[in-house]
Short mmCIF file of C-alpha atoms in Angstrom, two decimals:
data_model
loop_
_atom_site.label_atom_id
_atom_site.label_comp_id
_atom_site.label_asym_id
_atom_site.label_seq_id
_atom_site.Cartn_x
_atom_site.Cartn_y
_atom_site.Cartn_z
CA LEU G 26 125.26 46.05 117.27
CA ALA G 27 128.64 47.02 118.86
CA LYS G 28 131.37 44.35 118.53
CA THR G 29 132.80 43.66 121.65
CA THR G 30 135.82 40.73 122.31
CA GLN G 31 136.80 39.72 125.45
CA PRO G 32 139.10 36.66 126.61
CA ILE G 33 138.56 32.78 125.75
CA SER G 34 139.21 31.93 128.83
CA MET G 35 140.61 32.61 132.44
CA ASP G 36 140.91 30.98 135.40
CA SER G 37 140.74 32.10 139.48
CA TYR G 38 141.00 30.32 143.04
CA GLU G 39 138.33 30.61 144.87
CA GLY G 40 138.29 33.20 147.35
CA GLN G 41 140.06 35.92 145.03
CA GLU G 42 138.41 38.35 143.28
CA VAL G 43 137.98 37.67 139.28
CA ASN G 44 137.23 40.92 136.94
CA ILE G 45 136.75 39.83 133.32
CA THR G 46 137.84 43.12 130.91
CA CYS G 47 135.76 43.28 127.55
CA SER G 48 136.95 46.01 124.10
CA HIS G 49 134.14 47.50 122.36
CA ASN G 50 135.42 50.46 120.32
CA ASN G 51 132.60 51.16 118.35
CA ILE G 52 129.99 51.62 121.09
CA ALA G 53 127.95 54.00 120.35
CA THR G 54 125.86 56.98 122.33
CA ASN G 55 123.00 54.83 122.77
CA ASP G 56 124.30 51.41 123.59
CA TYR G 57 124.13 50.38 126.81
CA ILE G 58 127.25 47.11 128.67
CA THR G 59 125.40 43.98 129.97
CA TRP G 60 126.67 41.20 130.88
CA TYR G 61 124.86 38.36 131.33
CA GLN G 62 126.78 35.04 133.29
CA GLN G 63 125.55 31.36 132.08
CA PHE G 64 126.17 27.67 133.78
CA PRO G 65 126.38 24.39 132.35
CA SER G 66 123.19 23.41 130.92
CA GLN G 67 120.70 26.50 132.11
CA GLY G 68 119.69 29.56 130.27
CA PRO G 69 121.95 33.09 130.18
CA ARG G 70 121.21 35.24 134.12
CA PHE G 71 121.23 38.75 133.74
CA ILE G 72 123.96 39.96 135.99
CA ILE G 73 124.57 43.37 135.66
CA GLN G 74 123.79 46.73 132.98
CA GLY G 75 125.51 50.22 133.21
CA TYR G 76 125.86 53.21 131.06
CA LYS G 77 128.68 54.84 133.01
CA THR G 78 131.45 54.86 135.85
CA LYS G 79 130.08 52.24 138.07
CA VAL G 80 127.19 49.68 138.77
CA THR G 81 127.41 47.20 141.65
CA ASN G 82 124.28 45.01 143.03
CA GLU G 83 124.56 41.73 145.47
CA VAL G 84 126.69 39.64 142.72
CA ALA G 85 129.49 41.99 140.67
CA SER G 86 130.98 45.51 139.87
CA LEU G 87 130.98 47.03 136.69
CA PHE G 88 133.37 49.84 136.43
CA ILE G 89 133.15 51.45 132.96
CA PRO G 90 135.46 54.53 132.39
CA ALA G 91 134.60 58.10 130.56
CA ASP G 92 135.02 56.65 126.94
CA ARG G 93 133.00 53.42 127.46
CA LYS G 94 135.37 52.07 124.86
CA SER G 95 135.96 49.15 127.39
CA SER G 96 134.22 47.01 130.83
CA THR G 97 135.47 45.68 132.96
CA LEU G 98 132.93 42.90 135.30
CA SER G 99 134.12 42.30 139.14
CA LEU G 100 133.12 39.06 140.57
CA PRO G 101 134.53 39.39 144.68
CA ARG G 102 135.68 36.96 146.35
CA VAL G 103 134.76 33.80 144.11
CA SER G 104 133.70 30.62 144.86
CA LEU G 105 133.69 27.19 142.51
CA SER G 106 130.14 28.25 141.46
CA ASP G 107 131.31 30.96 139.82
CA THR G 108 133.51 29.09 136.89
CA ALA G 109 130.78 29.45 134.19
CA VAL G 110 130.83 30.91 131.67
CA TYR G 111 130.63 35.97 131.08
CA TYR G 112 129.33 37.25 128.37
CA CYS G 113 129.02 40.54 127.54
CA LEU G 114 126.71 42.58 125.36
CA VAL G 115 126.36 46.32 124.31
CA ALA G 116 123.57 47.52 122.62
CA PRO G 117 121.40 51.00 122.65
CA THR G 118 117.55 50.26 124.46
CA GLY G 119 114.60 50.84 123.11
CA ARG G 120 114.57 48.61 120.06
CA ASP G 121 113.69 44.97 119.48
CA ASP G 122 114.66 43.56 122.55
CA LYS G 123 116.82 40.92 120.28
CA ILE G 124 119.96 39.70 122.36
CA ILE G 125 122.68 38.76 119.72
CA PHE G 126 125.67 36.53 122.32
CA GLY G 127 129.59 36.66 121.34
CA LYS G 128 131.65 34.74 123.03
CA GLY G 129 132.12 34.33 126.07
CA THR G 130 134.21 34.31 128.15
CA ARG G 131 134.97 31.16 130.15
CA LEU G 132 135.58 31.22 133.68
CA HIS G 133 137.33 28.43 135.65
CA ILE G 134 137.56 28.65 139.59
CA LEU G 135 140.37 26.86 140.50
CA PRO G 136 139.78 24.95 144.53
CA GLY H 5 112.79 38.65 138.75
CA ALA H 6 110.18 37.20 136.17
CA VAL H 7 110.16 33.36 135.56
CA VAL H 8 110.44 31.51 131.99
CA SER H 9 109.56 27.89 132.34
CA GLN H 10 110.58 25.36 129.03
CA HIS H 11 109.18 21.79 128.78
CA PRO H 12 110.57 19.46 127.77
CA SER H 13 113.37 19.44 129.52
CA TRP H 14 115.33 16.83 127.45
CA VAL H 15 114.23 14.40 124.90
CA ILE H 16 115.07 11.65 122.52
CA CYS H 17 113.71 11.15 119.63
CA LYS H 18 113.97 9.11 116.70
CA SER H 19 115.30 10.60 112.68
CA GLY H 20 112.49 12.23 111.46
CA THR H 21 110.63 12.48 113.91
CA SER H 22 108.83 16.10 114.71
CA VAL H 23 109.66 17.49 118.47
CA LYS H 24 107.46 20.01 119.82
CA ILE H 25 109.49 22.24 122.48
CA GLU H 26 107.66 25.36 125.36
CA CYS H 27 108.43 28.09 126.38
CA ARG H 28 106.30 30.12 128.72
CA SER H 29 106.54 33.06 131.16
CA LEU H 30 104.70 32.62 134.66
CA ASP H 31 104.55 35.54 135.88
CA PHE H 32 104.18 37.70 133.42
CA GLN H 33 103.21 38.19 129.24
CA ALA H 34 105.57 39.13 126.92
CA THR H 35 104.01 40.05 123.10
CA THR H 36 107.44 38.90 122.13
CA MET H 37 109.56 35.52 123.24
CA PHE H 38 113.39 34.91 121.60
CA TRP H 39 114.93 31.44 121.17
CA TYR H 40 117.74 29.94 120.43
CA ARG H 41 119.75 27.21 119.79
CA GLN H 42 123.77 25.86 121.49
CA PHE H 43 126.29 23.42 120.75
CA PRO H 44 128.76 22.31 123.37
CA LYS H 45 131.03 24.49 123.76
CA GLN H 46 129.25 27.85 122.09
CA SER H 47 127.59 30.79 122.14
CA LEU H 48 124.56 30.91 121.75
CA MET H 49 123.20 31.26 118.62
CA LEU H 50 119.40 33.82 118.12
CA MET H 51 117.32 31.62 115.76
CA ALA H 52 113.89 33.51 115.29
CA THR H 53 111.78 36.27 117.39
CA SER H 54 108.45 34.67 118.16
CA ASN H 55 105.64 37.12 117.94
CA GLU H 56 102.44 37.14 119.50
CA GLY H 57 99.50 36.82 117.42
CA SER H 58 101.82 37.21 114.07
CA LYS H 59 105.06 35.31 112.06
CA ALA H 60 107.89 34.50 113.77
CA THR H 61 110.64 36.73 112.30
CA TYR H 62 113.73 34.13 111.36
CA GLU H 63 117.40 34.87 111.74
CA GLN H 64 119.30 34.76 108.08
CA GLY H 65 120.01 31.03 107.66
CA VAL H 66 117.85 30.14 109.97
CA GLU H 67 115.08 27.69 108.14
CA LYS H 68 111.51 29.19 108.56
CA ASP H 69 109.21 25.16 107.67
CA LYS H 70 112.31 22.64 109.46
CA PHE H 71 111.81 25.64 112.72
CA LEU H 72 108.16 25.82 113.17
CA ILE H 73 107.55 28.61 115.84
CA ASN H 74 103.90 29.34 117.10
CA HIS H 75 103.08 32.39 120.07
CA ALA H 76 99.48 31.62 120.71
CA SER H 77 98.85 33.45 123.61
CA LEU H 78 101.04 36.32 125.17
CA THR H 79 102.27 33.42 127.83
CA LEU H 80 102.85 29.85 125.49
CA SER H 81 105.10 30.41 122.55
CA THR H 82 106.06 26.69 120.88
CA LEU H 83 109.36 25.87 118.39
CA THR H 84 107.97 22.34 116.95
CA VAL H 85 112.01 21.04 114.95
CA THR H 86 109.95 19.30 112.29
CA SER H 87 111.79 15.90 110.18
CA ALA H 88 114.51 16.16 113.19
CA HIS H 89 118.21 14.64 111.62
CA PRO H 90 120.88 13.97 114.24
CA GLU H 91 122.82 17.11 112.98
CA ASP H 92 119.30 19.80 115.19
CA SER H 93 120.45 17.29 117.82
CA SER H 94 120.98 20.72 120.54
CA PHE H 95 120.77 23.03 123.59
CA TYR H 96 117.41 24.97 122.72
CA ILE H 97 116.81 27.65 124.37
CA CYS H 98 114.00 30.91 125.48
CA SER H 99 114.06 33.97 126.76
CA ALA H 100 111.56 37.02 126.78
CA ARG H 101 111.08 40.11 128.71
CA PRO H 102 108.46 41.22 131.16
CA PRO H 103 107.15 44.83 130.25
CA GLY H 104 108.13 47.33 131.73
CA GLY H 105 111.55 45.71 132.59
CA LEU H 106 115.24 46.91 131.48
CA TYR H 107 115.81 46.75 128.24
CA ASN H 108 118.48 44.48 127.11
CA GLU H 109 117.35 42.42 130.34
CA GLN H 110 115.72 38.97 129.46
CA PHE H 111 115.10 36.68 131.16
CA PHE H 112 115.74 33.38 129.96
CA GLY H 113 114.57 29.20 130.20
CA PRO H 114 116.10 26.37 131.45
CA GLY H 115 116.76 24.85 128.22
CA THR H 116 115.58 21.71 126.14
CA ARG H 117 119.12 19.55 125.66
CA LEU H 118 116.73 17.68 121.89
CA THR H 119 118.41 14.46 120.90
CA VAL H 120 118.22 13.32 118.07
CA LEU H 121 118.84 9.17 117.59
#
Protein backbone atom coordinates (compact mmCIF):
# COMPACT_ATOMS: atom_id res chain seq x y z
CA LEU A 1 0.00 0.00 0.00
CA ALA A 2 1.24 3.48 -0.89
CA LYS A 3 2.52 5.49 2.04
CA THR A 4 0.71 8.75 2.76
CA THR A 5 1.87 11.89 4.54
CA GLN A 6 -0.53 14.47 5.97
CA PRO A 7 -0.17 17.32 8.43
CA ILE A 8 -0.62 16.13 11.98
CA SER A 9 -2.97 18.96 12.87
CA MET A 10 -4.62 22.07 11.49
CA ASP A 11 -6.65 24.91 12.93
CA SER A 12 -9.17 27.01 11.07
CA TYR A 13 -12.13 29.26 11.77
CA GLU A 14 -15.80 28.82 11.16
CA GLY A 15 -16.89 29.84 7.69
CA GLN A 16 -13.46 29.33 6.15
CA GLU A 17 -12.57 26.87 3.42
CA VAL A 18 -10.16 24.23 4.68
CA ASN A 19 -7.76 22.35 2.46
CA ILE A 20 -5.93 19.30 3.74
CA THR A 21 -3.19 17.98 1.50
CA CYS A 22 -1.98 14.41 1.44
CA SER A 23 1.27 13.32 -0.21
CA HIS A 24 1.50 9.87 -1.78
CA ASN A 25 4.61 9.88 -3.97
CA ASN A 26 4.61 6.14 -4.66
CA ILE A 27 0.99 5.84 -5.71
CA ALA A 28 0.42 2.99 -8.17
CA THR A 29 -1.57 3.06 -11.39
CA ASN A 30 -4.48 1.11 -9.92
CA ASP A 31 -4.62 3.00 -6.62
CA TYR A 32 -7.59 5.10 -5.63
CA ILE A 33 -7.49 7.94 -3.10
CA THR A 34 -10.04 7.82 -0.31
CA TRP A 35 -10.72 10.15 2.60
CA TYR A 36 -12.39 9.30 5.88
CA GLN A 37 -13.60 11.51 8.73
CA GLN A 38 -13.67 10.45 12.36
CA PHE A 39 -15.38 12.32 15.17
CA PRO A 40 -14.30 11.64 18.76
CA SER A 41 -15.55 8.32 20.12
CA GLN A 42 -17.14 7.32 16.82
CA GLY A 43 -16.22 5.05 13.95
CA PRO A 44 -14.77 6.66 10.81
CA ARG A 45 -17.06 7.77 8.01
CA PHE A 46 -16.27 7.65 4.30
CA ILE A 47 -16.17 11.15 2.80
CA ILE A 48 -14.98 10.94 -0.77
CA GLN A 49 -12.97 8.89 -3.22
CA GLY A 50 -11.26 9.74 -6.48
CA TYR A 51 -8.75 8.60 -9.06
CA LYS A 52 -7.81 11.78 -10.92
CA THR A 53 -8.79 15.42 -11.49
CA LYS A 54 -11.66 16.58 -9.31
CA VAL A 55 -14.47 14.88 -7.46
CA THR A 56 -17.19 16.74 -5.59
CA ASN A 57 -20.03 15.61 -3.40
CA GLU A 58 -22.30 17.23 -0.85
CA VAL A 59 -19.64 17.11 1.82
CA ALA A 60 -16.32 17.91 0.18
CA SER A 61 -14.23 18.19 -2.96
CA LEU A 62 -11.16 16.17 -3.79
CA PHE A 63 -8.51 17.63 -6.05
CA ILE A 64 -5.96 15.32 -7.63
CA PRO A 65 -3.22 16.71 -9.91
CA ALA A 66 -2.19 14.96 -13.09
CA ASP A 67 0.79 13.20 -11.52
CA ARG A 68 -1.43 11.92 -8.66
CA LYS A 69 1.42 12.21 -6.20
CA SER A 70 -0.72 14.28 -3.88
CA SER A 71 -4.35 15.08 -3.26
CA THR A 72 -6.24 17.84 -1.48
CA LEU A 73 -9.43 17.45 0.47
CA SER A 74 -11.38 20.70 0.43
CA LEU A 75 -14.08 21.42 3.00
CA PRO A 76 -16.13 24.50 2.10
CA ARG A 77 -17.26 26.90 4.82
CA VAL A 78 -16.44 24.74 7.80
CA SER A 79 -18.38 24.82 11.04
CA LEU A 80 -17.49 23.74 14.55
CA SER A 81 -18.99 20.34 13.79
CA ASP A 82 -16.28 19.69 11.21
CA THR A 83 -13.76 19.31 14.03
CA ALA A 84 -12.53 15.77 13.50
CA VAL A 85 -9.63 13.64 12.34
CA TYR A 86 -9.34 13.25 8.58
CA TYR A 87 -7.57 10.23 7.10
CA CYS A 88 -6.16 9.96 3.59
CA LEU A 89 -5.86 6.44 2.21
CA VAL A 90 -4.32 5.20 -1.01
CA ALA A 91 -5.10 1.66 -2.05
CA PRO A 92 -5.98 -0.38 -5.11
CA THR A 93 -9.47 -1.57 -5.82
CA GLY A 94 -10.39 -5.18 -6.35
CA ARG A 95 -8.25 -6.53 -3.56
CA ASP A 96 -9.06 -7.68 -0.05
CA ASP A 97 -10.85 -4.56 1.18
CA LYS A 98 -8.44 -4.23 4.06
CA ILE A 99 -7.95 -0.59 5.08
CA ILE A 100 -4.79 0.49 6.84
CA PHE A 101 -5.11 3.89 8.44
CA GLY A 102 -2.27 6.39 8.71
CA LYS A 103 -1.98 8.99 11.43
CA GLY A 104 -4.53 11.37 9.94
CA THR A 105 -4.93 15.13 10.32
CA ARG A 106 -6.58 16.48 13.44
CA LEU A 107 -8.65 19.45 12.30
CA HIS A 108 -9.76 21.90 14.93
CA ILE A 109 -12.33 24.52 13.97
CA LEU A 110 -12.38 27.63 16.10
CA PRO A 111 -15.36 29.97 16.59
CA GLY B 1 -26.13 4.29 3.37
CA ALA B 2 -25.30 0.93 4.85
CA VAL B 3 -25.47 0.57 8.61
CA VAL B 4 -23.15 -1.31 10.90
CA SER B 5 -23.99 -1.59 14.58
CA GLN B 6 -21.98 -2.69 17.60
CA HIS B 7 -23.01 -3.94 20.98
CA PRO B 8 -22.34 -2.97 23.66
CA SER B 9 -21.33 0.64 23.15
CA TRP B 10 -19.29 0.50 26.32
CA VAL B 11 -18.31 -2.15 28.84
CA ILE B 12 -16.41 -2.18 32.10
CA CYS B 13 -15.03 -5.45 33.38
CA LYS B 14 -12.66 -6.82 35.96
CA SER B 15 -9.21 -8.01 35.05
CA GLY B 16 -9.19 -11.67 34.07
CA THR B 17 -12.71 -11.80 32.70
CA SER B 18 -13.71 -12.22 29.07
CA VAL B 19 -15.73 -9.72 27.10
CA LYS B 20 -17.69 -10.28 23.90
CA ILE B 21 -18.35 -7.49 21.41
CA GLU B 22 -20.85 -7.91 18.59
CA CYS B 23 -20.72 -6.31 15.16
CA ARG B 24 -23.77 -6.48 12.92
CA SER B 25 -24.42 -5.36 9.38
CA LEU B 26 -28.06 -4.27 9.58
CA ASP B 27 -29.06 -3.89 5.96
CA PHE B 28 -26.57 -5.92 3.99
CA GLN B 29 -24.72 -9.19 4.12
CA ALA B 30 -21.00 -9.17 4.71
CA THR B 31 -18.76 -12.14 4.06
CA THR B 32 -15.89 -10.11 5.45
CA MET B 33 -15.75 -7.78 8.41
CA PHE B 34 -12.80 -6.03 9.99
CA TRP B 35 -11.88 -5.33 13.59
CA TYR B 36 -9.83 -2.34 14.67
CA ARG B 37 -8.52 -1.05 17.96
CA GLN B 38 -7.88 2.57 18.75
CA PHE B 39 -6.06 4.04 21.73
CA PRO B 40 -6.64 7.66 22.77
CA LYS B 41 -5.22 10.22 20.36
CA GLN B 42 -3.99 7.47 18.06
CA SER B 43 -5.06 6.13 14.70
CA LEU B 44 -7.04 2.96 14.14
CA MET B 45 -5.02 -0.23 14.14
CA LEU B 46 -6.33 -3.14 12.12
CA MET B 47 -6.47 -6.24 14.28
CA ALA B 48 -8.01 -8.89 12.08
CA THR B 49 -10.20 -9.78 9.15
CA SER B 50 -13.28 -11.76 10.06
CA ASN B 51 -14.32 -14.26 7.39
CA GLU B 52 -17.80 -15.77 7.35
CA GLY B 53 -17.62 -19.52 7.75
CA SER B 54 -13.86 -19.70 8.13
CA LYS B 55 -11.04 -18.65 10.41
CA ALA B 56 -10.18 -15.04 10.96
CA THR B 57 -6.98 -13.61 9.58
CA TYR B 58 -4.96 -11.76 12.19
CA GLU B 59 -2.53 -8.94 11.61
CA GLN B 60 1.04 -9.37 12.69
CA GLY B 61 1.47 -8.95 16.43
CA VAL B 62 -2.17 -9.59 17.32
CA GLU B 63 -2.65 -12.62 19.57
CA LYS B 64 -5.33 -14.83 18.07
CA ASP B 65 -5.86 -16.70 21.34
CA LYS B 66 -6.38 -13.43 23.11
CA PHE B 67 -8.79 -11.90 20.63
CA LEU B 68 -11.20 -14.60 19.46
CA ILE B 69 -13.21 -13.79 16.37
CA ASN B 70 -16.27 -15.67 15.20
CA HIS B 71 -18.20 -14.83 12.01
CA ALA B 72 -21.03 -17.31 12.21
CA SER B 73 -23.47 -15.57 9.89
CA LEU B 74 -23.42 -13.08 7.04
CA THR B 75 -24.54 -10.29 9.33
CA LEU B 76 -22.75 -10.97 12.59
CA SER B 77 -19.13 -11.05 13.72
CA THR B 78 -18.07 -11.24 17.34
CA LEU B 79 -14.81 -10.30 19.01
CA THR B 80 -14.10 -11.86 22.39
CA VAL B 81 -11.33 -10.39 24.47
CA THR B 82 -10.25 -13.27 26.67
CA SER B 83 -8.74 -12.81 30.11
CA ALA B 84 -8.84 -9.06 29.69
CA HIS B 85 -6.23 -6.91 31.39
CA PRO B 86 -6.02 -3.14 31.85
CA GLU B 87 -3.76 -2.82 28.80
CA ASP B 88 -6.64 -4.18 26.69
CA SER B 89 -8.68 -1.10 27.55
CA SER B 90 -9.33 0.57 24.23
CA PHE B 91 -11.93 1.59 21.65
CA TYR B 92 -12.84 -1.36 19.43
CA ILE B 93 -14.40 -0.67 16.05
CA CYS B 94 -15.65 -2.99 13.33
CA SER B 95 -16.33 -2.34 9.66
CA ALA B 96 -17.77 -3.99 6.57
CA ARG B 97 -18.36 -3.19 2.91
CA PRO B 98 -21.71 -3.89 1.23
CA PRO B 99 -21.57 -6.08 -1.88
CA GLY B 100 -21.31 -3.94 -4.96
CA GLY B 101 -20.19 -0.90 -3.01
CA LEU B 102 -17.14 1.17 -3.79
CA TYR B 103 -13.89 -0.55 -3.00
CA ASN B 104 -12.22 1.10 -0.01
CA GLU B 105 -15.62 2.41 1.15
CA GLN B 106 -16.06 0.64 4.43
CA PHE B 107 -18.95 1.30 6.79
CA PHE B 108 -17.87 1.46 10.38
CA GLY B 109 -19.72 0.66 13.54
CA PRO B 110 -20.01 3.25 16.32
CA GLY B 111 -17.34 1.53 18.37
CA THR B 112 -17.21 -0.18 21.76
CA ARG B 113 -15.30 1.39 24.62
CA LEU B 114 -13.74 -1.33 26.78
CA THR B 115 -12.41 -0.47 30.22
CA VAL B 116 -10.68 -3.21 32.18
CA LEU B 117 -10.25 -2.51 35.87
